[in-house]
Short mmCIF file of C-alpha atoms in Angstrom, two decimals:
data_model
loop_
_atom_site.label_atom_id
_atom_site.label_comp_id
_atom_site.label_asym_id
_atom_site.label_seq_id
_atom_site.Cartn_x
_atom_site.Cartn_y
_atom_site.Cartn_z
CA MET Q 1408 82.69 198.98 41.06
CA ILE Q 1409 79.06 199.98 41.75
CA TRP Q 1410 79.65 202.30 44.91
CA PRO Q 1411 78.51 205.47 42.98
CA ASP Q 1412 75.38 203.65 41.78
CA ARG Q 1413 74.55 202.73 45.21
CA LEU Q 1414 75.17 206.04 46.70
CA SER Q 1415 72.99 207.62 43.95
CA CYS Q 1416 70.02 205.11 44.60
CA LEU Q 1417 70.16 205.68 48.69
CA ALA Q 1418 70.20 209.50 48.26
CA ALA Q 1419 67.13 209.29 45.38
CA LEU Q 1420 65.36 206.88 48.15
CA LEU Q 1421 65.88 209.53 50.80
CA PHE Q 1422 64.60 212.34 48.65
CA ALA Q 1423 61.66 210.24 47.81
CA SER Q 1424 60.64 209.18 51.01
CA GLY Q 1425 61.69 212.46 53.00
CA ALA Q 1426 60.69 215.09 50.70
CA ALA Q 1427 57.14 215.36 52.17
CA HIS Q 1428 58.70 215.95 55.81
CA ALA Q 1429 61.77 218.20 54.60
CA SER Q 1430 62.12 221.37 56.30
CA ASP Q 1431 64.68 222.60 53.91
CA THR Q 1432 65.05 222.09 50.29
CA GLU Q 1433 67.77 223.69 48.32
CA PHE Q 1434 68.78 223.55 44.67
CA PHE Q 1435 72.16 224.73 43.79
CA GLY Q 1436 75.00 224.77 41.18
CA HIS Q 1437 77.58 226.36 38.99
CA LEU Q 1438 78.95 226.76 35.58
CA ARG Q 1439 82.67 227.50 34.60
CA GLU Q 1440 84.11 228.42 31.28
CA ARG Q 1441 87.81 228.78 31.04
CA ALA Q 1442 90.40 229.52 28.03
CA THR Q 1443 93.82 228.55 28.84
CA LEU Q 1444 97.17 229.11 26.77
CA ILE Q 1445 100.27 227.47 27.71
CA ASP Q 1446 103.27 228.19 25.63
CA ASN Q 1447 106.31 225.73 26.30
CA SER Q 1448 104.95 223.45 28.76
CA LEU Q 1449 107.19 222.73 31.70
CA TRP Q 1450 109.95 225.00 29.90
CA GLY Q 1451 109.36 223.54 26.79
CA THR Q 1452 110.73 219.93 28.00
CA GLU Q 1453 107.11 218.71 27.64
CA ARG Q 1454 105.76 220.45 24.56
CA LYS Q 1455 107.13 223.32 22.68
CA GLY Q 1456 104.93 225.70 21.25
CA GLU Q 1457 101.43 227.17 21.86
CA ASP Q 1458 98.76 225.08 23.36
CA TRP Q 1459 95.32 226.87 23.40
CA PHE Q 1460 92.43 224.78 24.86
CA LEU Q 1461 88.77 225.38 26.53
CA THR Q 1462 87.33 223.79 29.54
CA HIS Q 1463 83.67 223.66 30.68
CA ARG Q 1464 82.42 222.65 34.05
CA TYR Q 1465 78.86 222.33 35.06
CA HIS Q 1466 77.75 221.21 38.52
CA VAL Q 1467 73.80 220.60 39.47
CA GLY Q 1468 72.84 219.44 42.88
CA ALA Q 1469 70.09 219.69 45.41
CA SER Q 1470 69.93 218.78 49.45
CA ILE Q 1471 67.01 218.08 51.60
CA ALA Q 1472 67.14 218.41 55.29
CA GLY Q 1473 64.46 216.45 57.14
CA GLN Q 1474 63.92 215.93 60.73
CA ASN Q 1475 66.59 213.30 61.20
CA VAL Q 1476 68.63 212.99 58.39
CA THR Q 1477 70.12 215.47 55.43
CA ALA Q 1478 70.71 214.15 52.05
CA LEU Q 1479 72.64 215.56 49.02
CA VAL Q 1480 73.12 214.62 45.33
CA GLU Q 1481 75.33 216.76 42.87
CA VAL Q 1482 76.16 215.68 39.20
CA THR Q 1483 78.86 217.39 37.17
CA GLY Q 1484 80.12 217.30 33.70
CA ALA Q 1485 83.40 218.29 32.64
CA PHE Q 1486 84.69 218.88 29.38
CA GLN Q 1487 88.16 219.89 27.56
CA HIS Q 1488 88.49 220.90 23.84
CA GLY Q 1489 91.69 221.49 21.78
CA ALA Q 1490 94.56 220.51 24.21
CA LYS Q 1491 97.61 219.34 22.14
CA GLY Q 1492 98.16 216.48 24.52
CA GLY Q 1493 94.49 215.08 24.58
CA ASP Q 1494 92.29 214.89 27.22
CA SER Q 1495 93.69 214.95 30.84
CA PRO Q 1496 91.85 212.81 33.67
CA VAL Q 1497 91.60 215.97 36.00
CA GLU Q 1498 89.63 217.90 32.98
CA GLU Q 1499 87.28 215.53 31.22
CA ASN Q 1500 84.39 213.81 32.96
CA ARG Q 1501 81.40 214.00 30.94
CA LEU Q 1502 78.92 212.91 33.53
CA ASP Q 1503 79.27 211.28 36.90
CA ILE Q 1504 78.04 212.04 40.49
CA ASN Q 1505 80.25 214.86 42.15
CA ARG Q 1506 78.89 214.33 45.70
CA ALA Q 1507 76.18 212.00 47.18
CA TRP Q 1508 76.20 211.83 50.88
CA VAL Q 1509 73.69 211.24 53.61
CA GLU Q 1510 74.39 213.21 57.24
CA ILE Q 1511 72.86 211.86 60.37
CA PRO Q 1512 72.88 214.43 63.29
CA PHE Q 1513 73.28 213.39 67.08
CA ALA Q 1514 73.58 214.98 70.42
CA ASP Q 1515 71.28 217.84 69.34
CA LYS Q 1516 73.39 218.17 66.23
CA ALA Q 1517 76.81 218.58 68.15
CA LEU Q 1518 77.77 215.52 66.31
CA ARG Q 1519 77.07 214.66 62.62
CA LEU Q 1520 78.07 211.41 60.69
CA ARG Q 1521 78.32 211.92 57.17
CA ILE Q 1522 78.65 208.65 54.64
CA GLY Q 1523 79.11 208.87 50.81
CA ARG Q 1524 80.92 210.64 48.33
CA ASP Q 1525 82.20 214.32 49.25
CA GLU Q 1526 84.79 216.95 48.78
CA TRP Q 1527 87.13 217.04 51.54
CA LYS Q 1528 89.07 220.12 52.29
CA LEU Q 1529 91.13 220.38 55.58
CA GLY Q 1530 92.50 223.54 56.72
CA SER Q 1531 94.76 225.21 54.49
CA GLN Q 1532 94.56 222.21 51.89
CA ARG Q 1533 98.51 221.85 51.89
CA LEU Q 1534 97.30 218.25 52.80
CA VAL Q 1535 93.98 217.61 51.38
CA GLY Q 1536 92.19 219.89 49.39
CA TRP Q 1537 89.29 219.44 46.54
CA ARG Q 1538 91.61 220.81 43.60
CA ASP Q 1539 89.26 223.39 42.20
CA GLY Q 1540 91.91 224.95 39.77
CA THR Q 1541 91.33 221.73 37.52
CA ASN Q 1542 88.26 221.01 35.81
CA VAL Q 1543 87.29 217.77 38.07
CA HIS Q 1544 87.15 218.13 41.44
CA ARG Q 1545 88.90 215.85 43.74
CA ARG Q 1546 86.29 213.62 45.91
CA PHE Q 1547 86.35 210.90 48.44
CA ASN Q 1548 84.46 207.96 49.10
CA GLY Q 1549 84.04 207.47 52.73
CA ALA Q 1550 82.71 208.63 56.23
CA ARG Q 1551 83.18 211.87 58.28
CA LEU Q 1552 82.18 212.24 61.93
CA THR Q 1553 82.41 215.74 63.09
CA ALA Q 1554 81.99 217.17 66.73
CA THR Q 1555 81.45 220.94 66.86
CA GLY Q 1556 81.24 223.39 69.92
CA ASN Q 1557 81.74 226.92 70.83
CA SER Q 1558 85.54 226.67 70.79
CA TYR Q 1559 86.45 223.43 68.54
CA ASP Q 1560 85.60 221.47 65.66
CA ILE Q 1561 86.82 217.92 65.53
CA GLN Q 1562 86.87 215.75 62.42
CA LEU Q 1563 87.22 211.97 62.24
CA LEU Q 1564 87.42 210.65 58.66
CA ALA Q 1565 88.34 207.71 56.60
CA GLY Q 1566 87.86 206.93 52.97
CA PHE Q 1567 89.34 206.33 49.50
CA GLU Q 1568 90.29 208.76 46.55
CA ALA Q 1569 87.27 208.61 43.94
CA GLU Q 1570 88.56 207.76 40.50
CA ASN Q 1571 88.32 210.26 37.66
CA ASP Q 1572 87.30 208.53 34.42
CA PRO Q 1573 86.04 210.49 31.49
CA GLY Q 1574 83.03 208.56 30.57
CA ILE Q 1575 79.44 208.24 31.95
CA LEU Q 1576 78.75 207.46 35.11
CA ASP Q 1577 82.00 205.26 35.47
CA ASP Q 1578 83.71 206.64 38.34
CA SER Q 1579 84.62 204.25 41.08
CA LEU Q 1580 87.02 204.39 43.92
CA ILE Q 1581 90.68 204.12 44.04
CA ASP Q 1582 90.81 201.35 46.51
CA ASN Q 1583 94.53 201.58 46.64
CA ARG Q 1584 94.73 205.06 47.79
CA ALA Q 1585 93.30 205.56 51.27
CA LEU Q 1586 93.15 208.24 53.85
CA TRP Q 1587 92.11 208.39 57.35
CA GLY Q 1588 92.81 210.45 60.25
CA ILE Q 1589 91.66 213.29 62.73
CA TYR Q 1590 91.75 217.13 62.15
CA SER Q 1591 90.83 219.40 65.23
CA THR Q 1592 90.45 222.80 65.37
CA PHE Q 1593 90.60 225.02 68.42
CA ASP Q 1594 90.90 228.46 69.60
CA ALA Q 1595 94.12 229.69 70.25
CA PRO Q 1596 94.92 229.83 74.17
CA LEU Q 1597 95.28 233.23 76.18
CA GLY Q 1598 92.91 234.88 73.96
CA LEU Q 1599 95.39 235.19 71.08
CA PRO Q 1600 93.67 235.95 67.84
CA SER Q 1601 94.28 232.63 66.21
CA LYS Q 1602 92.64 229.15 65.31
CA VAL Q 1603 95.10 226.35 66.15
CA ASP Q 1604 94.80 223.02 63.99
CA LEU Q 1605 96.32 219.82 65.34
CA TYR Q 1606 96.21 216.69 63.32
CA TYR Q 1607 97.23 213.34 62.27
CA LEU Q 1608 96.42 211.98 58.75
CA GLY Q 1609 97.16 208.26 57.41
CA PHE Q 1610 97.89 207.50 54.03
CA ASP Q 1611 98.34 204.53 52.14
CA SER Q 1612 99.03 203.67 48.39
CA ASP Q 1613 100.69 200.95 46.27
CA ARG Q 1614 101.39 204.03 44.03
CA GLY Q 1615 104.22 205.56 45.86
CA ILE Q 1616 107.17 206.64 44.22
CA ASN Q 1617 110.68 208.22 44.42
CA GLN Q 1618 112.93 209.01 41.70
CA THR Q 1619 113.50 205.57 40.29
CA LEU Q 1620 111.09 203.25 42.22
CA ALA Q 1621 107.68 202.72 42.87
CA GLY Q 1622 106.17 200.51 45.81
CA GLN Q 1623 103.65 200.32 48.61
CA GLU Q 1624 103.70 203.49 50.68
CA ARG Q 1625 101.92 203.91 54.17
CA ARG Q 1626 102.61 207.43 55.54
CA HIS Q 1627 101.75 209.04 58.96
CA SER Q 1628 101.53 212.80 59.03
CA PHE Q 1629 101.64 214.88 62.29
CA GLY Q 1630 100.85 218.52 61.82
CA VAL Q 1631 100.06 221.70 63.63
CA ARG Q 1632 98.91 225.07 62.22
CA LEU Q 1633 98.45 228.31 63.66
CA ALA Q 1634 96.22 230.78 61.47
CA GLY Q 1635 94.57 234.24 62.20
CA GLU Q 1636 94.33 238.11 61.83
CA ALA Q 1637 94.83 241.07 64.20
CA ASP Q 1638 94.52 244.69 63.14
CA ASP Q 1639 95.91 244.77 59.53
CA TRP Q 1640 98.03 241.78 59.97
CA ASP Q 1641 97.17 238.20 58.82
CA TRP Q 1642 99.32 234.86 59.20
CA ASP Q 1643 99.20 231.21 58.32
CA LEU Q 1644 102.00 229.10 59.55
CA GLU Q 1645 102.21 225.27 59.53
CA GLY Q 1646 104.57 222.24 60.35
CA VAL Q 1647 104.31 218.60 59.34
CA TRP Q 1648 106.30 215.87 60.25
CA GLN Q 1649 106.02 212.40 58.38
CA ALA Q 1650 106.87 208.85 59.31
CA GLY Q 1651 106.04 205.47 57.97
CA HIS Q 1652 107.55 203.06 55.30
CA PHE Q 1653 108.14 202.79 51.62
CA GLN Q 1654 108.32 199.13 50.12
CA PRO Q 1655 109.75 198.99 46.58
CA ASP Q 1656 110.96 195.79 44.97
CA GLY Q 1657 114.40 196.07 46.88
CA PRO Q 1658 115.07 196.76 50.44
CA ARG Q 1659 112.38 198.38 52.59
CA GLN Q 1660 112.73 202.22 53.45
CA LYS Q 1661 111.53 204.06 56.45
CA ILE Q 1662 110.17 207.61 55.76
CA ARG Q 1663 111.45 210.54 57.69
CA ALA Q 1664 109.98 213.59 56.19
CA TRP Q 1665 108.70 217.16 56.99
CA THR Q 1666 107.64 220.45 55.75
CA LEU Q 1667 107.35 223.87 57.01
CA ALA Q 1668 105.05 226.79 55.53
CA GLY Q 1669 103.78 230.06 56.45
CA ILE Q 1670 102.65 233.27 54.70
CA ALA Q 1671 102.18 236.60 56.56
CA GLY Q 1672 100.71 239.74 55.10
CA TYR Q 1673 100.01 243.39 55.98
CA THR Q 1674 97.02 245.66 54.64
CA PHE Q 1675 97.68 249.16 54.70
CA SER Q 1676 93.91 250.08 55.15
CA GLY Q 1677 94.47 253.81 55.45
CA LEU Q 1678 95.83 254.04 52.04
CA PRO Q 1679 94.35 254.31 48.58
CA LEU Q 1680 93.67 250.89 47.19
CA SER Q 1681 94.15 249.34 50.54
CA PRO Q 1682 97.31 247.75 49.19
CA ARG Q 1683 98.24 244.19 50.82
CA LEU Q 1684 101.88 243.11 51.08
CA ALA Q 1685 102.64 239.48 51.80
CA LEU Q 1686 105.40 236.79 51.84
CA SER Q 1687 105.03 233.26 51.72
CA ALA Q 1688 108.11 231.12 52.54
CA ASN Q 1689 108.08 227.46 52.55
CA VAL Q 1690 110.28 224.38 52.61
CA ALA Q 1691 109.66 220.54 52.02
CA SER Q 1692 112.34 217.87 52.70
CA GLY Q 1693 113.64 215.72 49.87
CA ASP Q 1694 115.43 212.22 49.48
CA ARG Q 1695 119.27 213.38 50.21
CA ASP Q 1696 120.53 209.71 49.35
CA PRO Q 1697 118.35 207.55 47.04
CA THR Q 1698 120.83 204.57 47.84
CA ASP Q 1699 120.08 204.44 51.59
CA ARG Q 1700 117.12 202.83 53.46
CA THR Q 1701 115.46 206.05 54.62
CA PHE Q 1702 113.01 207.76 52.11
CA GLY Q 1703 113.37 211.62 53.06
CA ALA Q 1704 110.80 213.04 50.47
CA PHE Q 1705 107.81 214.95 51.79
CA ASN Q 1706 104.32 213.65 50.29
CA ALA Q 1707 101.73 216.51 49.94
CA LEU Q 1708 99.15 213.42 49.72
CA PHE Q 1709 95.95 215.27 48.18
CA PRO Q 1710 96.90 219.01 47.84
CA ARG Q 1711 95.17 221.76 46.37
CA GLY Q 1712 96.14 221.66 42.56
CA SER Q 1713 97.26 225.13 42.22
CA TYR Q 1714 99.79 225.27 44.90
CA PHE Q 1715 102.09 227.90 43.97
CA SER Q 1716 100.15 229.15 41.00
CA ASP Q 1717 97.38 228.45 38.68
CA LEU Q 1718 99.97 227.55 36.32
CA ALA Q 1719 100.40 224.32 38.54
CA HIS Q 1720 103.69 222.92 37.05
CA LEU Q 1721 105.76 222.75 40.34
CA GLY Q 1722 104.72 220.51 43.35
CA PRO Q 1723 105.60 220.90 46.95
CA ARG Q 1724 108.27 218.33 47.29
CA ASN Q 1725 111.88 218.67 47.75
CA PHE Q 1726 112.06 222.48 47.53
CA TYR Q 1727 112.28 225.94 49.50
CA ASN Q 1728 110.88 228.95 47.94
CA PHE Q 1729 110.30 232.70 48.58
CA ASN Q 1730 107.01 234.17 47.22
CA PRO Q 1731 106.06 237.82 47.77
CA TYR Q 1732 102.83 239.52 46.74
CA LEU Q 1733 101.38 242.68 46.43
CA THR Q 1734 97.21 243.06 46.06
CA LEU Q 1735 95.56 246.04 45.09
CA ASN Q 1736 91.81 246.57 45.66
CA LEU Q 1737 91.00 248.85 42.47
CA THR Q 1738 87.17 248.86 43.38
CA GLU Q 1739 84.99 246.86 45.70
CA GLU Q 1740 84.48 244.51 43.00
CA LEU Q 1741 87.95 244.60 41.24
CA LYS Q 1742 91.31 243.44 42.71
CA VAL Q 1743 94.93 242.76 41.03
CA THR Q 1744 97.66 240.57 42.73
CA ALA Q 1745 101.36 240.61 41.49
CA ASP Q 1746 103.51 238.12 42.93
CA MET Q 1747 107.03 236.21 42.15
CA ASN Q 1748 107.86 232.90 43.02
CA MET Q 1749 111.51 231.84 43.30
CA PHE Q 1750 111.82 228.11 43.56
CA TRP Q 1751 114.90 225.90 44.41
CA ARG Q 1752 115.73 222.20 45.22
CA TYR Q 1753 116.17 221.39 48.86
CA ALA Q 1754 118.36 218.14 48.37
CA ARG Q 1755 120.60 218.14 45.32
CA ALA Q 1756 120.21 214.39 44.90
CA ASP Q 1757 116.57 214.52 44.45
CA GLY Q 1758 114.47 216.28 41.75
CA VAL Q 1759 111.66 218.25 40.77
CA TYR Q 1760 108.32 216.99 40.97
CA SER Q 1761 104.79 218.11 39.75
CA PRO Q 1762 101.58 219.01 42.23
CA SER Q 1763 100.63 215.18 41.79
CA GLY Q 1764 103.78 213.91 42.91
CA SER Q 1765 105.19 212.69 39.69
CA LEU Q 1766 108.68 213.25 38.79
CA VAL Q 1767 109.47 216.14 36.42
CA LEU Q 1768 113.31 216.32 36.30
CA GLU Q 1769 115.64 213.86 38.05
CA GLY Q 1770 117.96 214.78 40.68
CA ASP Q 1771 121.54 215.51 40.13
CA PRO Q 1772 123.96 216.15 42.88
CA ASN Q 1773 126.15 218.26 41.04
CA ALA Q 1774 123.72 220.57 39.54
CA PRO Q 1775 122.56 223.82 40.87
CA ARG Q 1776 119.49 224.17 43.06
CA HIS Q 1777 117.86 227.03 41.46
CA VAL Q 1778 114.70 225.72 39.32
CA ASP Q 1779 112.41 228.50 38.50
CA THR Q 1780 111.35 232.04 38.90
CA SER Q 1781 107.58 232.69 37.91
CA THR Q 1782 106.03 236.09 37.85
CA SER Q 1783 102.08 236.36 37.94
CA PHE Q 1784 99.56 239.00 37.47
CA ASN Q 1785 96.06 238.08 38.66
CA LEU Q 1786 93.10 240.06 37.89
CA GLU Q 1787 89.80 239.15 39.67
CA TYR Q 1788 86.24 240.94 39.22
CA GLN Q 1789 83.25 239.84 41.05
CA PRO Q 1790 80.56 242.38 39.84
CA ARG Q 1791 77.65 240.58 41.68
CA ASN Q 1792 76.93 237.75 44.02
CA GLY Q 1793 77.61 234.44 42.16
CA LEU Q 1794 79.39 235.89 39.26
CA PHE Q 1795 83.38 235.79 38.79
CA LEU Q 1796 85.56 237.00 36.14
CA GLY Q 1797 89.28 236.08 36.15
CA ALA Q 1798 92.56 236.90 34.23
CA ILE Q 1799 95.67 235.41 35.10
CA TYR Q 1800 99.25 235.77 33.26
CA THR Q 1801 102.08 233.72 34.32
CA ARG Q 1802 105.75 233.88 33.04
CA ALA Q 1803 108.18 230.97 34.23
CA ALA Q 1804 111.63 231.11 33.34
CA PRO Q 1805 113.66 228.23 33.71
CA LYS Q 1806 116.82 228.65 36.14
CA ALA Q 1807 120.26 226.98 36.42
CA PHE Q 1808 119.11 223.44 37.28
CA VAL Q 1809 116.59 223.29 34.41
CA THR Q 1810 119.13 224.73 31.95
CA ALA Q 1811 121.69 222.30 33.23
CA GLN Q 1812 119.37 219.53 32.13
CA ASN Q 1813 117.91 220.97 28.88
CA THR Q 1814 120.18 223.39 26.93
CA ASP Q 1815 117.11 224.30 24.84
CA ALA Q 1816 114.87 224.97 27.86
CA ARG Q 1817 112.73 228.00 27.23
CA THR Q 1818 110.49 230.44 29.10
CA THR Q 1819 106.89 229.23 29.70
CA HIS Q 1820 104.12 231.59 29.28
CA PHE Q 1821 100.54 230.98 30.71
CA VAL Q 1822 97.32 232.82 30.12
CA GLU Q 1823 93.92 231.75 31.56
CA LEU Q 1824 90.58 233.55 31.39
CA THR Q 1825 87.72 232.27 33.61
CA LEU Q 1826 84.04 232.88 33.75
CA ARG Q 1827 82.16 231.33 36.93
CA PHE Q 1828 78.61 231.58 37.87
CA ASP Q 1829 77.31 230.10 41.31
CA PHE Q 1830 73.68 229.55 41.89
#
């Protein structure tokens, strides 16, 4: 399709015609270099042994803000070298348009209409995120209308996910993965130190899947989120109910799914290193009976890729977990975080899924629920504005459900070293 070319031509024309009248011109970009080791990918069920590979990501862009319109164009190059499984579509994209949009303000800028290709992230990114952990960001081609006031922010959006193709200027839109909805954020009532998010998101795809069937999926998500902080406490709580239908080759199934997610933390600001203790606890429904006409598995739609950890081997579908954290601020620039993620299946008849929603291991109603326990250590160093250095180690141990299906299951080891510079 020629959608990206039309966007780039439109943005270039706006740059050419409006540059002389622009009140604000900005150039920006970033580079990211990353080395990754995965030993025994997916507990050795996907690949046994070590797999070292490198990824490189480069973004360069410019924006021009005129009197009546703002235009932005950003190009990206993403490269992967050395992976034993070959180049991944979310790691390799040699040259393409990452963002290209125009924005028109109305009502003294209280309303803004943005049209084009953009990165969308909503709230906690549990349902819509730009997937920064991978080498290629997730993008959408569409439109977004934003209304902003002193105590509210409301977004109306509709679009299609942009395709990730590894070549040069060959990304089109995936016209069978549509997203639309409204996302609103308000100050909490009664002066509470929180923000309240209320939202509806519609999703349509002919790539819907359960354990054994594929078909057309139309899903409606209704959510509420409460996030804030007071004194040394912080919290982020969210609930989502989903309805709709799933149409495989057989009988049509109604969708009834849900999730509850939360994290709460406390920072001991008076102690050395300002330690922060936090607990994340989450649950998402699974399909209790694949033979009935109710599809009960939650779909996280377009979530951030590193949902539970940077290893990103488990997705938010048919699960419950407990994930305690400890963060220490060694200096103003250097902090270290240790966490343990204990992960179980919610419905025994349903399986285990990846962050993209694809099936990793089929369900077994007679098998145990416990899937995995992962321990991670994350070191982050930011010595100056724009520069980031990171090191992560994760050990993911297979538990009873995995070993019941694969007696040769092995512990996964994951190492990731990152250098990033924003300008």
